[in-house]
mmCIF file of C-alpha atoms and ligand atoms in Angstrom:
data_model
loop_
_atom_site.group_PDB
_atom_site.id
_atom_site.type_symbol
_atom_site.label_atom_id
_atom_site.label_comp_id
_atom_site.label_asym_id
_atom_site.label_seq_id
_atom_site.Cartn_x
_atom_site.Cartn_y
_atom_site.Cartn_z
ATOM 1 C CA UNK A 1 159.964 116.066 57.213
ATOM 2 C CA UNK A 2 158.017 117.498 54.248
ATOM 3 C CA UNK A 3 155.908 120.571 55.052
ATOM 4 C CA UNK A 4 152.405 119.716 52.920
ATOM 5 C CA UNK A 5 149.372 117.462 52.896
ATOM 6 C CA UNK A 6 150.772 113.819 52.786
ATOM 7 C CA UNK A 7 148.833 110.391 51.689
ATOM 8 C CA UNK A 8 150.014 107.362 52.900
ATOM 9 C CA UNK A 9 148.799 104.051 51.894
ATOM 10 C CA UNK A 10 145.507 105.234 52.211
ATOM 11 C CA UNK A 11 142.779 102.241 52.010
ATOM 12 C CA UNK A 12 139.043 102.896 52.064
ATOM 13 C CA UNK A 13 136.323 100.107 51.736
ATOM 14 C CA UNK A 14 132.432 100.495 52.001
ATOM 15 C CA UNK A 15 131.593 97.328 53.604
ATOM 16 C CA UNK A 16 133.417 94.423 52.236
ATOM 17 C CA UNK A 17 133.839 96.663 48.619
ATOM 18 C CA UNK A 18 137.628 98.299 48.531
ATOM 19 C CA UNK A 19 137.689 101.667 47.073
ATOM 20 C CA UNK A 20 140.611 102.991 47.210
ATOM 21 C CA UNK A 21 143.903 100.579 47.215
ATOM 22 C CA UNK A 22 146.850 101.437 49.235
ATOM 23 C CA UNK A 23 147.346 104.696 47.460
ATOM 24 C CA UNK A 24 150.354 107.152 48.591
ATOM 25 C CA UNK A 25 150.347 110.744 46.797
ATOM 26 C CA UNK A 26 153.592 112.822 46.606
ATOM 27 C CA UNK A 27 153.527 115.061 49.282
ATOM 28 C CA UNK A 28 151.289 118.552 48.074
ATOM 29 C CA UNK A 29 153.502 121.618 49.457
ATOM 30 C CA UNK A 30 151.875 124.519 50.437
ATOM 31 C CA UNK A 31 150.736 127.375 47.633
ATOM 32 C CA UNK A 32 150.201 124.419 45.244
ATOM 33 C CA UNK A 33 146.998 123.374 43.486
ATOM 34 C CA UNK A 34 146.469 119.438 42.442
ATOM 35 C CA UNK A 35 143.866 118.405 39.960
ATOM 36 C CA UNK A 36 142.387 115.076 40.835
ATOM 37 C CA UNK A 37 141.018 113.423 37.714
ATOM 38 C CA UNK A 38 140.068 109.976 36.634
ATOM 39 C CA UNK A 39 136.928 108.886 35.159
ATOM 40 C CA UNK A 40 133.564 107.624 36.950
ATOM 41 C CA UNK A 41 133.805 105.746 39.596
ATOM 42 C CA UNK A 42 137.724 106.060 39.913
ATOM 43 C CA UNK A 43 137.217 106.691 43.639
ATOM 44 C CA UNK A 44 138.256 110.470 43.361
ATOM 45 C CA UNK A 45 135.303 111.456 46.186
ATOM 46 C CA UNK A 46 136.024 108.779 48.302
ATOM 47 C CA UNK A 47 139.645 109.179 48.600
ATOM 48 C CA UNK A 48 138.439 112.818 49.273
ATOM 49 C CA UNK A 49 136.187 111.976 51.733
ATOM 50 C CA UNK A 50 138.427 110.049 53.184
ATOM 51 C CA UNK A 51 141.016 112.908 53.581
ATOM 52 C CA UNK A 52 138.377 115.098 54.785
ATOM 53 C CA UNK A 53 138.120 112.590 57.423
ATOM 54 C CA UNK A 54 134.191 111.914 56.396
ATOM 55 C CA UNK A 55 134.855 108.158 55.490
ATOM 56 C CA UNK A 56 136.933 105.588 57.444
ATOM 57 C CA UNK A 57 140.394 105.153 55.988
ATOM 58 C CA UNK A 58 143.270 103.044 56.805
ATOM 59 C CA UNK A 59 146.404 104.572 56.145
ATOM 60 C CA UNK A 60 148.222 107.781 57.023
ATOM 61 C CA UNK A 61 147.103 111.524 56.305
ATOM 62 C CA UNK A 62 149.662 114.438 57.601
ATOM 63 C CA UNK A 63 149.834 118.199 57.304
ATOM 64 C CA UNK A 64 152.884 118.987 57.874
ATOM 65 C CA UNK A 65 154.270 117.728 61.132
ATOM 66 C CA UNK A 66 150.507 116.707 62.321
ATOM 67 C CA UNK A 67 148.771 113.574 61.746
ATOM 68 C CA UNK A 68 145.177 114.289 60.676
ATOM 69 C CA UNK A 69 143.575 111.334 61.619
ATOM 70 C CA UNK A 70 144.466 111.405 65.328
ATOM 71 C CA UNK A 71 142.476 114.529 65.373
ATOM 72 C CA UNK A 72 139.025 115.640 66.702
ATOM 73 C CA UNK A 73 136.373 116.093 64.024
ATOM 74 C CA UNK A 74 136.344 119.634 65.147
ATOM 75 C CA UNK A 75 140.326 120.382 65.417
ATOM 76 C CA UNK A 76 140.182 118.683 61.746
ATOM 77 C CA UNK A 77 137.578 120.728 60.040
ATOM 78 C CA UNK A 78 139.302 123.701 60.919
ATOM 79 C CA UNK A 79 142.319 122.778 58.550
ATOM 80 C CA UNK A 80 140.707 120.868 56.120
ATOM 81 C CA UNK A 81 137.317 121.861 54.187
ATOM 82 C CA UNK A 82 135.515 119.824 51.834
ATOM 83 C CA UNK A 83 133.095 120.872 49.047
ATOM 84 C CA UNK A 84 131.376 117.653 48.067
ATOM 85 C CA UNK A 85 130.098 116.861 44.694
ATOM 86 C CA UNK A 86 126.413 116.520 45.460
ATOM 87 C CA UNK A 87 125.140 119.424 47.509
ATOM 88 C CA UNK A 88 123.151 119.075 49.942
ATOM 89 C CA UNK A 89 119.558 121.103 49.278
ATOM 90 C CA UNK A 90 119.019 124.584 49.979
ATOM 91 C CA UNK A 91 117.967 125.894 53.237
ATOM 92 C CA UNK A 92 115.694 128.471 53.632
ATOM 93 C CA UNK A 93 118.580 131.310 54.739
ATOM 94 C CA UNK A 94 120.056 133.663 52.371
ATOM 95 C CA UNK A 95 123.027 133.422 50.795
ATOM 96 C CA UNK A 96 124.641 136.161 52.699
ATOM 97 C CA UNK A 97 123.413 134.297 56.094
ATOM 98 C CA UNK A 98 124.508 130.802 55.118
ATOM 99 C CA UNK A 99 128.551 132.389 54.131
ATOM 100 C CA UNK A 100 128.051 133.718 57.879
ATOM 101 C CA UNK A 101 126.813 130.723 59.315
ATOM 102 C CA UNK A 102 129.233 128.834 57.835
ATOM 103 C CA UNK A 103 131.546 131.435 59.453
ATOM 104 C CA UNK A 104 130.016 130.656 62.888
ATOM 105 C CA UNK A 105 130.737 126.655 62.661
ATOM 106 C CA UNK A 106 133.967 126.439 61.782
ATOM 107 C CA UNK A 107 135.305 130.231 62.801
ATOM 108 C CA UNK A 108 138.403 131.752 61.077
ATOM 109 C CA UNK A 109 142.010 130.524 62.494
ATOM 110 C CA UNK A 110 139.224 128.631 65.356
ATOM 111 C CA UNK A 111 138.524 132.244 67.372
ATOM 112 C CA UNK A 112 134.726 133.565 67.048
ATOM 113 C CA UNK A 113 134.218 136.752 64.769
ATOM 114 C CA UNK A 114 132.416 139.408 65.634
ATOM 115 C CA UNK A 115 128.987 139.830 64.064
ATOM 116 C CA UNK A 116 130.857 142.916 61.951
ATOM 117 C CA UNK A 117 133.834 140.718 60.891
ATOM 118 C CA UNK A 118 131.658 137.991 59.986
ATOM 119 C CA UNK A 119 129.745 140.045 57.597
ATOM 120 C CA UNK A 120 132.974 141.600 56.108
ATOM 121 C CA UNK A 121 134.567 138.111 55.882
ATOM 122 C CA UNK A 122 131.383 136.992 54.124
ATOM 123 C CA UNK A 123 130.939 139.657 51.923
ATOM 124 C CA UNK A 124 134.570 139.520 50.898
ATOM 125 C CA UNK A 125 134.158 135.723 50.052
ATOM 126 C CA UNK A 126 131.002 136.522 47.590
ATOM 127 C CA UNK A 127 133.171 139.542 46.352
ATOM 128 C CA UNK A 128 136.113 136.979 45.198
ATOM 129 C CA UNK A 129 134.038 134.708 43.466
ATOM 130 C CA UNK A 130 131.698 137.301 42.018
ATOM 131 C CA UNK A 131 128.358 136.759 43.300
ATOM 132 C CA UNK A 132 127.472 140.064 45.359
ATOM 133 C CA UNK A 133 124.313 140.295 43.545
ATOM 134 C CA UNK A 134 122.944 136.892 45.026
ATOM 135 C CA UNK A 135 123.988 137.777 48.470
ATOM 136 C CA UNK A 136 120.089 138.508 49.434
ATOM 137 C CA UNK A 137 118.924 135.084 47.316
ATOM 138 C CA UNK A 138 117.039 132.834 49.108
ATOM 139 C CA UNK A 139 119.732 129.335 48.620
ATOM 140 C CA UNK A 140 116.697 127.006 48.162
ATOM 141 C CA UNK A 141 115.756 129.196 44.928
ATOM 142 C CA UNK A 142 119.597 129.290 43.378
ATOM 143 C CA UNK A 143 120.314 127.325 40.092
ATOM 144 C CA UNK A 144 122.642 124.574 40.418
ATOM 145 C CA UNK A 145 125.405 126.501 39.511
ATOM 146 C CA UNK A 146 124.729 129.344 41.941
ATOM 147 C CA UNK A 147 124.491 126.801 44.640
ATOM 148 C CA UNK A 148 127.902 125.548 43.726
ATOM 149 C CA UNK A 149 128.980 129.268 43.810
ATOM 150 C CA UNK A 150 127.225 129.918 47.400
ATOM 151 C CA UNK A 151 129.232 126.610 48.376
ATOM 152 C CA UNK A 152 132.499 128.019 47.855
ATOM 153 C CA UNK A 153 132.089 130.925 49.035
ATOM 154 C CA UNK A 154 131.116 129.416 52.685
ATOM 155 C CA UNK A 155 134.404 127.185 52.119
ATOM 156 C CA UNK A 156 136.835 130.072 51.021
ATOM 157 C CA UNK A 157 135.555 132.572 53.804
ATOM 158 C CA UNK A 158 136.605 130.018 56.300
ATOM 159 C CA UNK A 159 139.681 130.469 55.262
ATOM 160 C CA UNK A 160 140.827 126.728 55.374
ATOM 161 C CA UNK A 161 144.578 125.919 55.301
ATOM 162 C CA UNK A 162 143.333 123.109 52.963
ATOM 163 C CA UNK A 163 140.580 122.946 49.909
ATOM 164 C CA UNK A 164 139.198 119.546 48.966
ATOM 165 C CA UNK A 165 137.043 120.471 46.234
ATOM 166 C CA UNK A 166 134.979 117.579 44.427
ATOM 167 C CA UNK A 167 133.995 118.607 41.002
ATOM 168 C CA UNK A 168 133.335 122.474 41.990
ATOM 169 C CA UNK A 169 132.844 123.652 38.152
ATOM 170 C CA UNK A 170 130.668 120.525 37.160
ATOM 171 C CA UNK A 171 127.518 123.219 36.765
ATOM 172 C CA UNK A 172 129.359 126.216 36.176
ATOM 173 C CA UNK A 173 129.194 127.985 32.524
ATOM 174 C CA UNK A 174 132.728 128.964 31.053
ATOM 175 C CA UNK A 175 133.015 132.909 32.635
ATOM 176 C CA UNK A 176 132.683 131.419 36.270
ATOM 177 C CA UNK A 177 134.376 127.664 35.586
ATOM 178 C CA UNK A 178 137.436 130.280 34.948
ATOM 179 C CA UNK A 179 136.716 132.677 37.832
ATOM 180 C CA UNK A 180 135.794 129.778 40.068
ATOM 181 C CA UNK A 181 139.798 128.421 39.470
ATOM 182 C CA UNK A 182 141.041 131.617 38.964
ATOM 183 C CA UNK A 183 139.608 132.405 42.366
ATOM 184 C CA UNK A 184 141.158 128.761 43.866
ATOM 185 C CA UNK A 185 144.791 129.630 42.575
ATOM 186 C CA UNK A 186 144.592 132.604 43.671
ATOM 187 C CA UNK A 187 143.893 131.921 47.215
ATOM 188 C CA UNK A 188 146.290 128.477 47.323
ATOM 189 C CA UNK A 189 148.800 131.199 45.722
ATOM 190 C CA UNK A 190 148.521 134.388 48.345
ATOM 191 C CA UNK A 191 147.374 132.341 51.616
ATOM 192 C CA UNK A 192 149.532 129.515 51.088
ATOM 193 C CA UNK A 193 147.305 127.325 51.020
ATOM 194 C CA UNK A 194 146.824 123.587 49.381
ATOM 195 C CA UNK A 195 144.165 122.652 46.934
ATOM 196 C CA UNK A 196 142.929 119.634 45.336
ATOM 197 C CA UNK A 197 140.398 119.711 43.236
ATOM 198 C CA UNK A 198 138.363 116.950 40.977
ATOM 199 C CA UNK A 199 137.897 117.963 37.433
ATOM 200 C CA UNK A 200 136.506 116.170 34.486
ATOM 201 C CA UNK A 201 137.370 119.479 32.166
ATOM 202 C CA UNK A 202 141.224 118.302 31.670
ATOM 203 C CA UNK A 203 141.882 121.601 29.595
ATOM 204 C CA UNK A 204 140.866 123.190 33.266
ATOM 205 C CA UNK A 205 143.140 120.815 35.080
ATOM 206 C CA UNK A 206 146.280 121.580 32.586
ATOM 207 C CA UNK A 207 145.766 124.904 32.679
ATOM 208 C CA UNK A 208 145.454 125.820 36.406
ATOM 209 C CA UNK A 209 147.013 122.948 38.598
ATOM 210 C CA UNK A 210 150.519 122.795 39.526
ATOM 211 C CA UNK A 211 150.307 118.654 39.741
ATOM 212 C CA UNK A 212 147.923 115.895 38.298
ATOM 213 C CA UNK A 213 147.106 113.077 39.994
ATOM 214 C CA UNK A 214 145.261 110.188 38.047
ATOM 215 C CA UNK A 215 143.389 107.651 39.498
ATOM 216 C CA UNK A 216 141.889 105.066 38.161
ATOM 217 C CA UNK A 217 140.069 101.885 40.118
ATOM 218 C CA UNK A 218 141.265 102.883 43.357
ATOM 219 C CA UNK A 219 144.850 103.102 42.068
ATOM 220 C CA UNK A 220 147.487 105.977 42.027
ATOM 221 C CA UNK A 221 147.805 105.613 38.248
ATOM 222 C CA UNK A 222 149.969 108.927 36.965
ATOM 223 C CA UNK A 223 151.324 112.022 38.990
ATOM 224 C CA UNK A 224 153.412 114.926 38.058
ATOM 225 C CA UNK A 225 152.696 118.613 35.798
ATOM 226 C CA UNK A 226 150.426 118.262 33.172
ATOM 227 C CA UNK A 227 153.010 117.839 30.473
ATOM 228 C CA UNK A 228 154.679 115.426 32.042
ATOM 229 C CA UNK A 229 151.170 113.014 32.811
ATOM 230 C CA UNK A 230 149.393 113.487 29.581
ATOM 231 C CA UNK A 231 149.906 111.749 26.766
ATOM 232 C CA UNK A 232 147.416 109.196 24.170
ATOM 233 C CA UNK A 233 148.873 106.395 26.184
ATOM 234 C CA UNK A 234 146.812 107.337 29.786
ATOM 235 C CA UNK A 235 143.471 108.756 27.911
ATOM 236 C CA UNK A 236 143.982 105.213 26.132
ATOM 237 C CA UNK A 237 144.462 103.558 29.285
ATOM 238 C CA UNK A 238 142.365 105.162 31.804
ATOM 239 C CA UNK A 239 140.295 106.912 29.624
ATOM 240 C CA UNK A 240 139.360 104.734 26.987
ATOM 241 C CA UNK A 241 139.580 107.156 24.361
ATOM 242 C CA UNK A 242 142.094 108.371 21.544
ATOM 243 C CA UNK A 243 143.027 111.817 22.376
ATOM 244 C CA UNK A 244 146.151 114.093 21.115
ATOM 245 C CA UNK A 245 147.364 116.883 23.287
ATOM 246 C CA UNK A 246 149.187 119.580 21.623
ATOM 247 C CA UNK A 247 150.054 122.495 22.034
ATOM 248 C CA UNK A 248 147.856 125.873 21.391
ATOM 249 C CA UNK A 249 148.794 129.488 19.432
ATOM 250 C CA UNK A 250 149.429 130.295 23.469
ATOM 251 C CA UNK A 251 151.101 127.645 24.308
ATOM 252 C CA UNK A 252 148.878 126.197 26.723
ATOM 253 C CA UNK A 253 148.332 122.427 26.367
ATOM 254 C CA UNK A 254 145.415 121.491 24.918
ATOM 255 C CA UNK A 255 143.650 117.810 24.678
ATOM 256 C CA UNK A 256 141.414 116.825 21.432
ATOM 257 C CA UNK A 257 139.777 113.609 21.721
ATOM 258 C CA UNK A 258 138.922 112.466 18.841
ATOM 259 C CA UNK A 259 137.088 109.016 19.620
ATOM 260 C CA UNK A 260 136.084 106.364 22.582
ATOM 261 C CA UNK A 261 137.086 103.041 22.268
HETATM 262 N N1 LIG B 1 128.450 105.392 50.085
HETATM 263 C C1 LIG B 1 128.815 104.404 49.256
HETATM 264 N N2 LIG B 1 128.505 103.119 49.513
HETATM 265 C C2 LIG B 1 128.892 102.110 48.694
HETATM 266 N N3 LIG B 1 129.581 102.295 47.559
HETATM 267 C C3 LIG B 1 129.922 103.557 47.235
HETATM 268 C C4 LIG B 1 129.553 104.675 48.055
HETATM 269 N N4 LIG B 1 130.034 105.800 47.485
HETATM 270 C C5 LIG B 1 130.651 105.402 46.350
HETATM 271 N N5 LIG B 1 130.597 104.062 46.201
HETATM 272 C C6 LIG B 1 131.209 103.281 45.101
HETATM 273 O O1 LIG B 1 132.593 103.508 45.133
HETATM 274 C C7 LIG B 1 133.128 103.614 43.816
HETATM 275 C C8 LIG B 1 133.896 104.924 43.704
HETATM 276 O O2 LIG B 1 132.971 105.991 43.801
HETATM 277 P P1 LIG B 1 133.425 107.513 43.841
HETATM 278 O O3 LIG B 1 134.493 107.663 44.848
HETATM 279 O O4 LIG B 1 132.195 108.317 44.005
HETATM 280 O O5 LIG B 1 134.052 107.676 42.381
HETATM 281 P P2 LIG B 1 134.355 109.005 41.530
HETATM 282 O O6 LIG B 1 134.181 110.171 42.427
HETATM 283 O O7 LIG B 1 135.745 108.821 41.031
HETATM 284 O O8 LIG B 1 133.370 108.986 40.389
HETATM 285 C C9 LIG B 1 131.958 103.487 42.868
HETATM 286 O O9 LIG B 1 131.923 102.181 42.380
HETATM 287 C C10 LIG B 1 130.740 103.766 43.737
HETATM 288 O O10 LIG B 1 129.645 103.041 43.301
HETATM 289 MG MG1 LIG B 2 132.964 111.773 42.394
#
């Protein structure tokens, strides 16, 4: 058997409505980092959700030998964490105290902290994304972007052996959209852990994930490394626009759209 995080003919309906259509992704192996892109109303959050085990799904969702949906909501949310696109509104804690809350609900590796390691775990998670100086912030006065900071930081000092991350640099300006993934990688890369992570920025997605998957109405349309997915064909099809990717002076692939259909 594949060691990862394994989708299998996953099917997710609200009501009578399907979502997401018998979709399968190649297994995600640990220390890897998938971009999940697709544009509006693809069903990227719900199939999320749905691995997150927040919406009902019909189909098959494994981490390595363990299926996820015969687990407890508890046992679950202890491997898998989900940062959802729309965040729920600020409390009135502080920054510092919701990281440690968070701490307190779903504890590291499931054993209670002590009140010291919680605050060193917590600090340490504001230290790796690079918001120390918010840590006394009240969260219900944080810009929309330093509430999507705050929100990772509860997620990362967890320390979750999976990341579902829905959109996590929608509000973010360009020095923390790059430490925000830098961050991600880094983690996925020295914990061995396995990310996936929406993103509309597909300069972002080409630059930092290891696999793209594209979805589009529902559907499993595209997976593999960026240079093997993108190309004018898919931003044609899925997209609806005319784009070119070439390469940059760096190498790095780069995507220029240059009109919508
Ligand atoms: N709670 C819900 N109830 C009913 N329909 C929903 C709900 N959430 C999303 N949808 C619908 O499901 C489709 C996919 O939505 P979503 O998964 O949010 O797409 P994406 O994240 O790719 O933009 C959309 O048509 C949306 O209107
Ligand atoms: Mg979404």
């Amino acid at each position: 058997m594949s060691e990862g995080l394994s989708v299998h003919n996953a099917n997710v309906s609200y009501g009578r409505r399907q979502i997401v259509h018998d979709l399968s992704l190649p297994t995600l192996p640990h220390g890897s980092l998938t971009a999940l892109i697709g544009p509006n109303g693809a069903g990227k959050s719900t199939l999320l959700r749905a691995v997150a085990g927040l919406e009902k799904m019909h189909g098959v969702v494994r981490l390595d030998d363990l299926d996820l949906s015969a687990m407890s909501v508890a046992e679950r949310a202890r491997r898998v964490t989900y940062m959802p696109q729309n965040l729920p509104p600020g409390l009135s804690l502080s920054v510092m105290e919701s990281v440690i809350a968070a701490l307190r609900v779903t504890p590291v590796d499931g054993l209670p902290l002590s009140n010291d390691a919680c605050l060193r775990e917590a600090f340490e998670a504001l230290q790796r994304i690079g918001i120390t100086h918010l840590a006394d912030q009240w969260l219900n006065t944080l810009s929309g972007g330093q509430r999507q900071l705050v929100s990772l930081a509860q997620l990362i000092a967890r320390r979750p052996q999976v990341m579902l991350l829905d959109e996590p640099t929608s509000a973010l300006d360009l020095n923390y959209q790059l430490k925000v993934m830098e961050c991600v990688r880094g983690l996925v890369r020295e914990h061995n852990l396995i990310a996936v992570v929406v993103l509309h920025d597909i300069n972002l997605a080409a630059r930092f994930a290891d696999h793209i998957a594209v979805l589009r109405q529902g559907r499993l349309y595209a997976s593999g490394a960026a240079n093997e997915v993108l190309n004018p064909l898919l931003f044609a099809e899925v997209y609806r626009v005319r784009a070119r990717i070439e390469r940059c002076s760096e190498q790095s692939l780069q995507v220029l759209v240059d009109g919508a259909f």
